[in-house]
mmCIF file with all atom_site columns, C-alpha atoms in Angstrom:
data_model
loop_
_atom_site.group_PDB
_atom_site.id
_atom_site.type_symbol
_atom_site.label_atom_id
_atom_site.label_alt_id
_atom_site.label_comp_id
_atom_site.label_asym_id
_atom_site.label_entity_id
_atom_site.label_seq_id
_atom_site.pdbx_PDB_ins_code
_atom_site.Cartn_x
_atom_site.Cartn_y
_atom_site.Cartn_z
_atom_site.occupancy
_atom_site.B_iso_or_equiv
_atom_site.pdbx_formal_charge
_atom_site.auth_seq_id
_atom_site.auth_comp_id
_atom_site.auth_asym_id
_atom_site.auth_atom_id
_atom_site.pdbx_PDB_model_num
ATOM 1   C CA . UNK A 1 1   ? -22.930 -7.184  16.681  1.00 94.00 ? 1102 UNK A CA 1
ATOM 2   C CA . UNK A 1 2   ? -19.896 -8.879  17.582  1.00 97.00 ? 1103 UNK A CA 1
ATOM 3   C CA . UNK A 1 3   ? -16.993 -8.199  14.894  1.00 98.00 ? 1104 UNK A CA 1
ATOM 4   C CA . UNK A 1 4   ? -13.720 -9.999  14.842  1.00 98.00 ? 1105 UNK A CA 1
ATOM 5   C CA . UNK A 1 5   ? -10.954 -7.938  12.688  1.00 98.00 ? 1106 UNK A CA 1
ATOM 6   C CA . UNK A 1 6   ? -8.103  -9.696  11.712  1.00 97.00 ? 1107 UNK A CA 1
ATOM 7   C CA . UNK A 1 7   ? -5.060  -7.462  9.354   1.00 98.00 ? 1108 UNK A CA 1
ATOM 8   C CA . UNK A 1 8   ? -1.707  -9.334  8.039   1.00 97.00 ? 1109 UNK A CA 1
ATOM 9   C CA . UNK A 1 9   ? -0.716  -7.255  5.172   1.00 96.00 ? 1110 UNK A CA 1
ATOM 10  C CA . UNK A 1 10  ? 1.971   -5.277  6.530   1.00 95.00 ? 1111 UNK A CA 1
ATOM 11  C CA . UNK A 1 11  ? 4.568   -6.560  9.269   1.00 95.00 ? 1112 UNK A CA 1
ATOM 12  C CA . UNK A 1 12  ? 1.981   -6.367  12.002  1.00 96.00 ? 1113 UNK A CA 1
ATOM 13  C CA . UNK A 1 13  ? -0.106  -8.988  13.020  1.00 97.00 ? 1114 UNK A CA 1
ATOM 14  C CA . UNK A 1 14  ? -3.407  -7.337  14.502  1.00 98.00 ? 1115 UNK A CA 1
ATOM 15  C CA . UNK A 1 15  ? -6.590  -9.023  15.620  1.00 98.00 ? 1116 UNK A CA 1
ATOM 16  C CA . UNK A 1 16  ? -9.287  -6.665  17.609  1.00 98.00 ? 1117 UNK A CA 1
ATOM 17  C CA . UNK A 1 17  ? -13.166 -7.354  18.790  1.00 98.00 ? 1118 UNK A CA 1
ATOM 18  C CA . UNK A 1 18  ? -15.764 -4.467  18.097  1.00 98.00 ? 1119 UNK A CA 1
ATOM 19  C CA . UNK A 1 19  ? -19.272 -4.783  19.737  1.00 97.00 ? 1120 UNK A CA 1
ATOM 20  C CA . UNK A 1 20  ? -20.819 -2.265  17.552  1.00 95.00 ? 1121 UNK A CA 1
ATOM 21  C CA . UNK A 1 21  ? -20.368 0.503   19.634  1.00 95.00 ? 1122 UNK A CA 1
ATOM 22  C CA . UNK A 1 22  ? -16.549 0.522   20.228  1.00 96.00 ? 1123 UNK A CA 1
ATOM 23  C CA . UNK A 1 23  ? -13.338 -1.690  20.328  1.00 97.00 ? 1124 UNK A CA 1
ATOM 24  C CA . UNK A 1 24  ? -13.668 -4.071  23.382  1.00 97.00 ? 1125 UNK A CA 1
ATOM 25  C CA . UNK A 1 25  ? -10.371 -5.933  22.982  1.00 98.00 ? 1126 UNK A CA 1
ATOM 26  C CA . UNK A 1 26  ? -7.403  -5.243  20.163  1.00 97.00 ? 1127 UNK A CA 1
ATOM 27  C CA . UNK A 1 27  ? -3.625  -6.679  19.871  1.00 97.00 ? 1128 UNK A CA 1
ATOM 28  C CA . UNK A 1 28  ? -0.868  -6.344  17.979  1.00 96.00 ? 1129 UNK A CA 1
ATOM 29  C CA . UNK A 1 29  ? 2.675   -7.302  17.267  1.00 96.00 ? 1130 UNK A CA 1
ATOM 30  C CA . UNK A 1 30  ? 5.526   -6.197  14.618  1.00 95.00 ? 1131 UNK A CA 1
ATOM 31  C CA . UNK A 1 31  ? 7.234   -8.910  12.924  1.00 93.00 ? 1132 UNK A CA 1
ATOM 32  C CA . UNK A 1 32  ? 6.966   -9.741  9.114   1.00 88.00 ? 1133 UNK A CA 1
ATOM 33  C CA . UNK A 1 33  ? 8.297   -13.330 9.253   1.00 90.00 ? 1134 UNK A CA 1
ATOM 34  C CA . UNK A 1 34  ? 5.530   -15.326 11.917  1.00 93.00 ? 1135 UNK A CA 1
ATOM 35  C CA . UNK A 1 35  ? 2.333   -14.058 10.447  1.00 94.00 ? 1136 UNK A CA 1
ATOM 36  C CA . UNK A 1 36  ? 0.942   -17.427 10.351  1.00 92.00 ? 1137 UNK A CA 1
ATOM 37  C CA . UNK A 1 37  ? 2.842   -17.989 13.479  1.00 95.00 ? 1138 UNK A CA 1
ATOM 38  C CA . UNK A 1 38  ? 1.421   -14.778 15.483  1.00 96.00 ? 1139 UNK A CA 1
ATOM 39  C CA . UNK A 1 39  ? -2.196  -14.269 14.275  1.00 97.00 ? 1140 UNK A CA 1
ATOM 40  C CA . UNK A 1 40  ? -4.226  -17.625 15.769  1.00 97.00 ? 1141 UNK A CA 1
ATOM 41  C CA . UNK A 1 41  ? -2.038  -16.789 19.448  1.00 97.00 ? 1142 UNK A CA 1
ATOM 42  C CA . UNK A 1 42  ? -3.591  -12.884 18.841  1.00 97.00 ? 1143 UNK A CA 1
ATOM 43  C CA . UNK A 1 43  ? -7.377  -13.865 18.187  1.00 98.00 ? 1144 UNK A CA 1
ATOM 44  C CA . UNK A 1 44  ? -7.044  -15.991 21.275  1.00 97.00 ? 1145 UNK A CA 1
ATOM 45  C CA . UNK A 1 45  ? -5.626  -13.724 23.154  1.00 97.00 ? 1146 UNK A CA 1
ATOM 46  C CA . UNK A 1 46  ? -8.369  -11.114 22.622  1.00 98.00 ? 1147 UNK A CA 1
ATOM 47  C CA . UNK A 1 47  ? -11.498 -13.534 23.157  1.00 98.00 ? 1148 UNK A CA 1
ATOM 48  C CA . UNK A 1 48  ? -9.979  -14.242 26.447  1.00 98.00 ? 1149 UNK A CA 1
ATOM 49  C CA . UNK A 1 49  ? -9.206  -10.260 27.191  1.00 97.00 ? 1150 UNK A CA 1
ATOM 50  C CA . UNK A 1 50  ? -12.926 -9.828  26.389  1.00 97.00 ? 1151 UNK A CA 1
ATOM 51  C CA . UNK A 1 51  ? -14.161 -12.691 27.976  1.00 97.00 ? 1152 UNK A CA 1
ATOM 52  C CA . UNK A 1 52  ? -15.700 -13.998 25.390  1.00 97.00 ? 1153 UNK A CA 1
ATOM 53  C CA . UNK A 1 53  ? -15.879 -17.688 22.920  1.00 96.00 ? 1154 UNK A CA 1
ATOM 54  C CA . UNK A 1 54  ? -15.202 -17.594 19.235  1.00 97.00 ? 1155 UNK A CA 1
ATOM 55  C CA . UNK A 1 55  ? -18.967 -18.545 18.242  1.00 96.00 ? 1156 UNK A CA 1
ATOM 56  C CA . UNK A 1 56  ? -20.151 -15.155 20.349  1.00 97.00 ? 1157 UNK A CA 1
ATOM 57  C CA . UNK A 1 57  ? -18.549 -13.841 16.609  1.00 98.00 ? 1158 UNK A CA 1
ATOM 58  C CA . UNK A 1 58  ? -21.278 -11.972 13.989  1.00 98.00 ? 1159 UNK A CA 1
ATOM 59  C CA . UNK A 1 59  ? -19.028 -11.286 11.422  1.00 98.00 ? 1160 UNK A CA 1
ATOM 60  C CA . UNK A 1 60  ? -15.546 -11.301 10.600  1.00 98.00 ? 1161 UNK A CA 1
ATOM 61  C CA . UNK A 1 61  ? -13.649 -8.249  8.700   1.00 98.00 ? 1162 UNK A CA 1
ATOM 62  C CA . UNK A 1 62  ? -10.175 -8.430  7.082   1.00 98.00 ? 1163 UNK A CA 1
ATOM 63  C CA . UNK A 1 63  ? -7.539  -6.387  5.647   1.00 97.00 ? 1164 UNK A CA 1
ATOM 64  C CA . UNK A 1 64  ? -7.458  -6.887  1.773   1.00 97.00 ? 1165 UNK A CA 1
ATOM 65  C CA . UNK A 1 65  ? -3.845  -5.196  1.189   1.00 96.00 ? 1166 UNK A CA 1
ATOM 66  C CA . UNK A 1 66  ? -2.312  -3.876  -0.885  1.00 96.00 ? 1167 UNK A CA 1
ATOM 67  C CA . UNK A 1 67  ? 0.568   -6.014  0.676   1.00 92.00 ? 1168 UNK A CA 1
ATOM 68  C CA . UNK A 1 68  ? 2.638   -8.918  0.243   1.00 88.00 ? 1169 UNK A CA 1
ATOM 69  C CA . UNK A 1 69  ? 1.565   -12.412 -0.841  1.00 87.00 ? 1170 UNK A CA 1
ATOM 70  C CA . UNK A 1 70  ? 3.118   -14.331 1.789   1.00 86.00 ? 1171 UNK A CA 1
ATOM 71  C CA . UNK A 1 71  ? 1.926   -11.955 4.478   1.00 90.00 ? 1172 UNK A CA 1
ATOM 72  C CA . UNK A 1 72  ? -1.623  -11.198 3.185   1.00 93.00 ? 1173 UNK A CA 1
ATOM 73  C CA . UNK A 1 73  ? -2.967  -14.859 2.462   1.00 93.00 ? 1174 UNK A CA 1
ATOM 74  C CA . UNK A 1 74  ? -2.349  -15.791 6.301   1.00 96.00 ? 1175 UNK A CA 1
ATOM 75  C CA . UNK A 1 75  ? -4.968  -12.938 7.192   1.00 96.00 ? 1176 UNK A CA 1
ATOM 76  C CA . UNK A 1 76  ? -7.510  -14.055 4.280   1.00 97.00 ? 1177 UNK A CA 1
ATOM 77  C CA . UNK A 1 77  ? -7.262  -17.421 4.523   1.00 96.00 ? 1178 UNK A CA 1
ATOM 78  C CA . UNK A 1 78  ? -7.761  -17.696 8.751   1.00 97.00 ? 1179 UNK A CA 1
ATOM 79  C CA . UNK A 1 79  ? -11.178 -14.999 7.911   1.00 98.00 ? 1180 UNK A CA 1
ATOM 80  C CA . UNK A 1 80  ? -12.573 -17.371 5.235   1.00 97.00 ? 1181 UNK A CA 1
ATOM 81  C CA . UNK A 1 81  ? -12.021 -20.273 7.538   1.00 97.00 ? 1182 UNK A CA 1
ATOM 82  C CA . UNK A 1 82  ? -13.989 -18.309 10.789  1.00 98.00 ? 1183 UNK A CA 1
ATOM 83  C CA . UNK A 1 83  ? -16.518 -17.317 8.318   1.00 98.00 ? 1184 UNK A CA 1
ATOM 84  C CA . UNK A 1 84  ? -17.201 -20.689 6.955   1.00 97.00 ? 1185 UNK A CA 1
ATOM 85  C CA . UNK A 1 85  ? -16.689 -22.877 10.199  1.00 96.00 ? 1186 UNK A CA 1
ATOM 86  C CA . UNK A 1 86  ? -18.820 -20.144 11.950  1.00 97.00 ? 1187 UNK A CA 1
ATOM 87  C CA . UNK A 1 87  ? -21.577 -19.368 9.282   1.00 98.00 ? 1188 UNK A CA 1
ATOM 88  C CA . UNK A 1 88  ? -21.074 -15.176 9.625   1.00 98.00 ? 1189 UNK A CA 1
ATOM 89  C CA . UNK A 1 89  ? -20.203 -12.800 6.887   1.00 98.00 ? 1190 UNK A CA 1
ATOM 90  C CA . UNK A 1 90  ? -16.748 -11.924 6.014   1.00 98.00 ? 1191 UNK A CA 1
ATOM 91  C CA . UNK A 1 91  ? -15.933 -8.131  5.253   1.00 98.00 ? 1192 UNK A CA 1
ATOM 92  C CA . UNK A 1 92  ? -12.776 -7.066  3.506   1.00 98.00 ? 1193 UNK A CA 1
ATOM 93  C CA . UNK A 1 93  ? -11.328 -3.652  3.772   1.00 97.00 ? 1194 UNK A CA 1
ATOM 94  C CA . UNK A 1 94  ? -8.909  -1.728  1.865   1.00 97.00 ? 1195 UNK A CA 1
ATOM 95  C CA . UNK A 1 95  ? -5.864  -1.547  4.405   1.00 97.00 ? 1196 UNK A CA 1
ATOM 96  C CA . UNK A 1 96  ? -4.826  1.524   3.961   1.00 98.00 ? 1197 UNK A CA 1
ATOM 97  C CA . UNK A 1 97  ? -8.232  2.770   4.760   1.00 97.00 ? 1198 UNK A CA 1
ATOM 98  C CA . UNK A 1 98  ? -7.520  1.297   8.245   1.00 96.00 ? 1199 UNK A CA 1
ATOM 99  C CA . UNK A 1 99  ? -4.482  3.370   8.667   1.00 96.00 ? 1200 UNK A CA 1
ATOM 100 C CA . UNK A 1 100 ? -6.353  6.478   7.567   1.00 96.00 ? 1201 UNK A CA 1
ATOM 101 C CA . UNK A 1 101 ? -9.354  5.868   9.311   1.00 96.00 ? 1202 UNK A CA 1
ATOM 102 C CA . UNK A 1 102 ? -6.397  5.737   12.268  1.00 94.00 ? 1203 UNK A CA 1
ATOM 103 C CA . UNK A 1 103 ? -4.936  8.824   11.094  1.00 92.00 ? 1204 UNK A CA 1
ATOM 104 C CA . UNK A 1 104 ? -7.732  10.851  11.895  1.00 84.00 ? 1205 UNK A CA 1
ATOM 105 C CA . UNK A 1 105 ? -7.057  10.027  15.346  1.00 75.00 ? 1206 UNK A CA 1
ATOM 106 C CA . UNK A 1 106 ? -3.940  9.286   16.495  1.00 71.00 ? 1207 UNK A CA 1
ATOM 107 C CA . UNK A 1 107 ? -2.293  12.003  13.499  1.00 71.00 ? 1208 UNK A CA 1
ATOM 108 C CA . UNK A 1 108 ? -4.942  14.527  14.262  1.00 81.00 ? 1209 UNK A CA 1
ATOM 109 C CA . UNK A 1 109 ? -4.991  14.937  10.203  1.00 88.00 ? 1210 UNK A CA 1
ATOM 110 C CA . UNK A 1 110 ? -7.950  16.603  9.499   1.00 84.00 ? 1211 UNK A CA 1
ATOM 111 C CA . UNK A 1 111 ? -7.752  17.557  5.381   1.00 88.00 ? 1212 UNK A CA 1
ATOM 112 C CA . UNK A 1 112 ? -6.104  15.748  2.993   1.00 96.00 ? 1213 UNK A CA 1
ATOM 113 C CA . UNK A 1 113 ? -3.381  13.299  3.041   1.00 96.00 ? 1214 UNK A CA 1
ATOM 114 C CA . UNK A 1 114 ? -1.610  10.123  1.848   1.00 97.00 ? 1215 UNK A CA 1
ATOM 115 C CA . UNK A 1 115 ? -1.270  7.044   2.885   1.00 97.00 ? 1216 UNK A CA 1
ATOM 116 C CA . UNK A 1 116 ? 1.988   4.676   2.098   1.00 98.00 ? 1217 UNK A CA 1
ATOM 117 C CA . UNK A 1 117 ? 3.003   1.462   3.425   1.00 97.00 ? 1218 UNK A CA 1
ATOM 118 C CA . UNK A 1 118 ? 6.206   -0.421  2.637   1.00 96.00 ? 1219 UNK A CA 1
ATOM 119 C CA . UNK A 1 119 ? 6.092   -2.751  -0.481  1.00 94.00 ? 1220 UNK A CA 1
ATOM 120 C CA . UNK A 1 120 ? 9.652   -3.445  -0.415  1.00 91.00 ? 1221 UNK A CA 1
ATOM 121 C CA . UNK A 1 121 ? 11.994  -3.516  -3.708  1.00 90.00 ? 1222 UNK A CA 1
ATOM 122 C CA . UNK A 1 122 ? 12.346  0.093   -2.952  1.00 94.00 ? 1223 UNK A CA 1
ATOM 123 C CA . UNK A 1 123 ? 8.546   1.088   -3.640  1.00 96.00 ? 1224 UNK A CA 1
ATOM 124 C CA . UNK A 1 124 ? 5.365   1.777   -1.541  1.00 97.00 ? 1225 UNK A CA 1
ATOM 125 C CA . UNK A 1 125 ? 1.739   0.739   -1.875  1.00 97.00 ? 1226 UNK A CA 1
ATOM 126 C CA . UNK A 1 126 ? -0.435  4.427   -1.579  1.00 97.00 ? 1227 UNK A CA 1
ATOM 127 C CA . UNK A 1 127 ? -3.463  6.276   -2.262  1.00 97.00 ? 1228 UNK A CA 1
ATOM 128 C CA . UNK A 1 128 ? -4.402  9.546   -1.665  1.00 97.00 ? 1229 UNK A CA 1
ATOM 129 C CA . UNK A 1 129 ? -7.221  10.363  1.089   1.00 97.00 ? 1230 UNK A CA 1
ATOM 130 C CA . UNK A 1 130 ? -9.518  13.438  1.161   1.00 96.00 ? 1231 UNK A CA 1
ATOM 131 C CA . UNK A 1 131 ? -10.038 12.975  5.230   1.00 94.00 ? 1232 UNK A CA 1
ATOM 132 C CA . UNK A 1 132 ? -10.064 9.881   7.031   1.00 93.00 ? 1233 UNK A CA 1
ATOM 133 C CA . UNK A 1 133 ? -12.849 8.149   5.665   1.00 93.00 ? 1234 UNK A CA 1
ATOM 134 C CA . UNK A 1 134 ? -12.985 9.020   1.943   1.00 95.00 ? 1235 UNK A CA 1
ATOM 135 C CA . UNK A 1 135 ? -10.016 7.630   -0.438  1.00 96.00 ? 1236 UNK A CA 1
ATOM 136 C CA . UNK A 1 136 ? -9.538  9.602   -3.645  1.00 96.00 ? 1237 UNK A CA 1
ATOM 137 C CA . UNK A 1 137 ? -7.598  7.240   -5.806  1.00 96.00 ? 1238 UNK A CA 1
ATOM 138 C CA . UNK A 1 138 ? -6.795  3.709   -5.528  1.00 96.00 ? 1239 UNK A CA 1
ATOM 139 C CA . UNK A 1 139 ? -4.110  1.920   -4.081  1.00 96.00 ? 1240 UNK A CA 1
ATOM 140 C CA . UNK A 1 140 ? -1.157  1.814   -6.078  1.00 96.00 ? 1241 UNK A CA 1
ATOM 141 C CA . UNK A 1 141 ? 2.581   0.876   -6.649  1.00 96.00 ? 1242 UNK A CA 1
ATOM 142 C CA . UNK A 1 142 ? 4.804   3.227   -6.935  1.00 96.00 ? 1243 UNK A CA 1
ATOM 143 C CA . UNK A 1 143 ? 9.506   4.151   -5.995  1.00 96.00 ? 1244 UNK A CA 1
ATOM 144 C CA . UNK A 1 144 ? 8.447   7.009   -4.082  1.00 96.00 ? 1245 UNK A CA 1
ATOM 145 C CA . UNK A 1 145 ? 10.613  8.818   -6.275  1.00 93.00 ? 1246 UNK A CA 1
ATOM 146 C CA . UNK A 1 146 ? 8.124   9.165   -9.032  1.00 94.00 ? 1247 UNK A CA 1
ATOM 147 C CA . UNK A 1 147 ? 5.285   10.458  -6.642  1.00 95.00 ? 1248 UNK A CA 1
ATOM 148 C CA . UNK A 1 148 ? 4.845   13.903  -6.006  1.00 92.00 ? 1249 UNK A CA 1
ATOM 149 C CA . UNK A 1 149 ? 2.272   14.242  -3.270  1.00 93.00 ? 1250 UNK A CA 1
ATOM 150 C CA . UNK A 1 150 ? 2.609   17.923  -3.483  1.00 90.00 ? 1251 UNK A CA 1
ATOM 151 C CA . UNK A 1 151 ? 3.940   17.884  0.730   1.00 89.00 ? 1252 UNK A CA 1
ATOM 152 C CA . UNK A 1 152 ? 0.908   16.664  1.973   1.00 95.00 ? 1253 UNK A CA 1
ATOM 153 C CA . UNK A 1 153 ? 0.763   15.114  5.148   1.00 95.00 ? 1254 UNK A CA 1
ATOM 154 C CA . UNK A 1 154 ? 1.273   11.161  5.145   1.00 96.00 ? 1255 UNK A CA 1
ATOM 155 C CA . UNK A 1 155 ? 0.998   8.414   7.479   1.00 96.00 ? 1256 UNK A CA 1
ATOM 156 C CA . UNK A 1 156 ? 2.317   4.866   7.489   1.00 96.00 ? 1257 UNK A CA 1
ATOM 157 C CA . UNK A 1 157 ? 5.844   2.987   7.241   1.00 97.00 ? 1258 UNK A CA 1
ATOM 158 C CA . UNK A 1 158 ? 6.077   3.820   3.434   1.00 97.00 ? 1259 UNK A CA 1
ATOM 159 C CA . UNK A 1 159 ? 5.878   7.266   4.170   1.00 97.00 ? 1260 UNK A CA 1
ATOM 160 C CA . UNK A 1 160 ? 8.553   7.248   7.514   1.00 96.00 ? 1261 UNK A CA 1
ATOM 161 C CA . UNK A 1 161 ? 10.988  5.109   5.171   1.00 97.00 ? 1262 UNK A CA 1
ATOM 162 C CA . UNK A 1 162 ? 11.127  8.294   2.599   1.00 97.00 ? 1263 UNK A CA 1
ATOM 163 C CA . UNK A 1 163 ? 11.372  11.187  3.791   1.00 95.00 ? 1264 UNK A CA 1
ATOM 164 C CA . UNK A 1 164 ? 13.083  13.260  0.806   1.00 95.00 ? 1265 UNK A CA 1
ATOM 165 C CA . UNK A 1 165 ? 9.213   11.905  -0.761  1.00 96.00 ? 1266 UNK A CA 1
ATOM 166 C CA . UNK A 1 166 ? 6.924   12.596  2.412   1.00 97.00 ? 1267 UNK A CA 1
ATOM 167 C CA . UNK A 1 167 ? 8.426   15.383  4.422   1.00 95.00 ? 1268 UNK A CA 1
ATOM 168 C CA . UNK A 1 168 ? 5.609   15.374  6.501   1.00 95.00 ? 1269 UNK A CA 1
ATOM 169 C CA . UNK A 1 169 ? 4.977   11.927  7.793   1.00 95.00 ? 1270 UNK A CA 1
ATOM 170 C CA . UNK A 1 170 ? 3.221   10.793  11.094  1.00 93.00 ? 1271 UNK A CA 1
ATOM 171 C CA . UNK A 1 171 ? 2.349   7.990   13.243  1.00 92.00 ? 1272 UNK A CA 1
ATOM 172 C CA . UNK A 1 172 ? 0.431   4.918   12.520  1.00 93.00 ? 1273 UNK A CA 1
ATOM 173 C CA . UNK A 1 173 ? 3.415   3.474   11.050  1.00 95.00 ? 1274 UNK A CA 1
ATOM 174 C CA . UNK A 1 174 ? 1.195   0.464   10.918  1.00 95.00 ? 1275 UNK A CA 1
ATOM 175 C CA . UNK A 1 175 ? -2.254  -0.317  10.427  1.00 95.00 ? 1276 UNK A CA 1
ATOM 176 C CA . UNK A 1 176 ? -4.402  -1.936  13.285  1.00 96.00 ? 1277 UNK A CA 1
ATOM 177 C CA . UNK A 1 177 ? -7.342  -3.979  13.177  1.00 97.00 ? 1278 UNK A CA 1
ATOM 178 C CA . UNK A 1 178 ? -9.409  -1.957  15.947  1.00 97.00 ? 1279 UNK A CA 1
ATOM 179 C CA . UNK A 1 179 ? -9.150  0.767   13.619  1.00 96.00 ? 1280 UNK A CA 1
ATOM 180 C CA . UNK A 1 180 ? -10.436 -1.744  10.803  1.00 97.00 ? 1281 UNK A CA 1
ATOM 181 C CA . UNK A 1 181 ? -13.107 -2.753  13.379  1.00 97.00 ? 1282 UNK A CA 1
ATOM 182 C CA . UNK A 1 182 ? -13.850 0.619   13.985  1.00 96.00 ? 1283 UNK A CA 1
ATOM 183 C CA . UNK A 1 183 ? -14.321 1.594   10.816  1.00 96.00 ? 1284 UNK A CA 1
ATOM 184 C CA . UNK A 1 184 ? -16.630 -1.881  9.599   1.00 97.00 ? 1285 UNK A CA 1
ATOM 185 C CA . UNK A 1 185 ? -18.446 -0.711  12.190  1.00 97.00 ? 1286 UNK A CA 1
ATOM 186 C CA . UNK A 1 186 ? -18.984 2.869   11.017  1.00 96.00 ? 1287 UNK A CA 1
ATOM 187 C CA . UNK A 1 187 ? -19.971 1.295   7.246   1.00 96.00 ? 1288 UNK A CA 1
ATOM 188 C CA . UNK A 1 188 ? -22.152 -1.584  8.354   1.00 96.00 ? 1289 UNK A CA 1
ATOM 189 C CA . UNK A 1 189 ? -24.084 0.457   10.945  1.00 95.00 ? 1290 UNK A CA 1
ATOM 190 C CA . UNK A 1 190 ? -24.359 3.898   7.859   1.00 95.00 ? 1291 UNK A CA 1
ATOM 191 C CA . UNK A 1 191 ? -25.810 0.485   5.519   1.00 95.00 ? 1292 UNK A CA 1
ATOM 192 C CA . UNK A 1 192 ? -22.510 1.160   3.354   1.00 95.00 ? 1293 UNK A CA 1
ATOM 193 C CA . UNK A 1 193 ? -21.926 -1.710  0.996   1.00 92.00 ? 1294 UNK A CA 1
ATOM 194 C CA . UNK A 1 194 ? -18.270 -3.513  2.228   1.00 94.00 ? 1295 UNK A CA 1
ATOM 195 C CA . UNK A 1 195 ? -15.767 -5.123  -0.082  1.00 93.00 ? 1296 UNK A CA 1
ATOM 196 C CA . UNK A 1 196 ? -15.362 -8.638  -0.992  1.00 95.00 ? 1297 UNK A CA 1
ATOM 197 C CA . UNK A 1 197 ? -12.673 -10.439 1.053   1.00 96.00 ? 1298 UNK A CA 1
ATOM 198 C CA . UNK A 1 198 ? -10.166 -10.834 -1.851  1.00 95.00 ? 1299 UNK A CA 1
ATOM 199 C CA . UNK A 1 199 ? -6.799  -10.064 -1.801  1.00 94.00 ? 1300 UNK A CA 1
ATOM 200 C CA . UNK A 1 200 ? -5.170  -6.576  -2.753  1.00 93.00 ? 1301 UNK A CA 1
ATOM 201 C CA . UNK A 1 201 ? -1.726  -7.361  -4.650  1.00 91.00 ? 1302 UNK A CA 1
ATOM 202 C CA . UNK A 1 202 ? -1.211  -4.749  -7.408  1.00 88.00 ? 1303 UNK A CA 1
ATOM 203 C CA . UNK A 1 203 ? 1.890   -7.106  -8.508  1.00 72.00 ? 1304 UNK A CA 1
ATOM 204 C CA . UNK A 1 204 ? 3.355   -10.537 -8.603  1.00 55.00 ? 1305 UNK A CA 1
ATOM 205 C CA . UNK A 1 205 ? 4.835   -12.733 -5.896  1.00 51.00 ? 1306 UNK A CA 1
ATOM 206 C CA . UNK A 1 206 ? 8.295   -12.615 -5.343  1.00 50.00 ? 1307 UNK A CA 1
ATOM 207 C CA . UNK A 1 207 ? 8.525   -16.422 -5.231  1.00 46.00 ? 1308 UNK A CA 1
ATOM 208 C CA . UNK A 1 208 ? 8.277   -17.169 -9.251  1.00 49.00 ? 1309 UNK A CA 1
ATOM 209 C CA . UNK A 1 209 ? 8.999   -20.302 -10.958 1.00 48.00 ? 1310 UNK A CA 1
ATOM 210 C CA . UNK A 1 210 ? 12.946  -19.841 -12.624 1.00 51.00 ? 1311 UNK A CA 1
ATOM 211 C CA . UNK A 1 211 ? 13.285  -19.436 -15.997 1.00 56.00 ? 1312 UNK A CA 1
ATOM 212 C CA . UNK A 1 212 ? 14.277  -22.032 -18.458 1.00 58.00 ? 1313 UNK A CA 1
ATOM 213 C CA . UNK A 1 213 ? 12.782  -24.170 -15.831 1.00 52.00 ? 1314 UNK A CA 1
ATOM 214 C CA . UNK A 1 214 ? 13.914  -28.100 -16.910 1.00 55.00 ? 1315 UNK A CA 1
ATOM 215 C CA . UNK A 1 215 ? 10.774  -30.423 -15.655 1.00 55.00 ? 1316 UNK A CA 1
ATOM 216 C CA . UNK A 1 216 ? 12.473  -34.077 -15.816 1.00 53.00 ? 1317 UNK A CA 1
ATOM 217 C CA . UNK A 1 217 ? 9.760   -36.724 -15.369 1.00 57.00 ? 1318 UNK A CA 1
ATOM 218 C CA . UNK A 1 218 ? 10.402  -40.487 -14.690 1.00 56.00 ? 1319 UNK A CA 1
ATOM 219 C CA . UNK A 1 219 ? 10.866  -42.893 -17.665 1.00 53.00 ? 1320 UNK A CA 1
#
């Protein structure tokens, strides 16, 4: 097994290789403009870290969101396009079940928790997790002033952003894709059934056609 995790649905732009037994190469950077810029330079840069060709690949697994469009088609699109031009399965994965399959680990969170990225227009995308591998609701959209996560722990750049809402958050801010790896791993190896790689949006674009839109046409 040779897996190839790719995650653009939050401002970092991660690509990792697992080998089935752990994470032999992983990058990342932080930037939410140059997704599509950063994430073909970060594949590249891990096949060469692990010595290794793109066709060595056995499957490819991708963060589905919850995140924005923009952001989250760069990931989706570049997986169906390995997966197809190299014949191999693509996984999805629930994002923030990479950042709290991450916060088992680098939090130390051991019983339940939340998860929250940043959805912008004031409001995070979050789900509640009974450990690090077993989500209790799905992801949603929410202001963080109408949740009440009753001061449980919480991990993720939602959660650092609001503070009066998490009191308690932690590092990952972001999510990675050797924890995505990791966890693929974990579920294809247990004979777990994986998601389909479709994209996580809960809402609209922000990029919408105007109203009272005038389409003139030539005579």
């Amino acid at each position: 097994m040779l897996l190839l995790a790719l995650d653009t649905a939050t401002p970092a732009v991660t690509a990792a290789l697992h080998d089935g037994t752990s994470v032999v190469a992983a990058h990342s950077q932080v930037d939410a403009r140059r997704h599509g810029e950063l994430l073909l330079p970060a594949v590249d840069r891990v096949l060469t870290e692990a010595g290794l060709r793109l066709d060595a690949v056995t499957g490819i697994v991708v963060g589905v969101g919850p995140g924005p469009y923009t952001g989250l088609r760069v990931g989706l699109m570049t997986a169906d396009t390995f997966g197809l031009a190299l014949g191999v399965p693509v996984y999805g994965l629930c994002t923030l079940d990479g950042l709290a399959y991450a916060a088992g680990g680098e939090a130390g969170i051991e019983g339940p928790f939340v998860v929250a990225t940043d959805a912008r227009r004031k409001e995070v995308y979050w789900a509640r997790y009974a450990d690090s591998r077993t989500r209790l609701t799905e992801p949603a959209v929410d202001r963080p002033g109408e949740l009440d996560i009753g001061g449980l722990p919480a991990v993720g750049a939602g959660a650092l952003l609001y503070p009066d809402t998490f009191p308690d958050a932690r590092e990952p801010e972001h999510v990675s894709a050797a924890s995505l790896a990791s966890l693929a791993a974990e579920r294809l190896a247990a004979g777990e059934e994986m998601e389909a790689p479709r994209p996580l949006y809960l809402r609209r674009p922000d990029a919408q056609v105007p109203k009272n839109y005038k389409v003139v046409t030539p005579k």
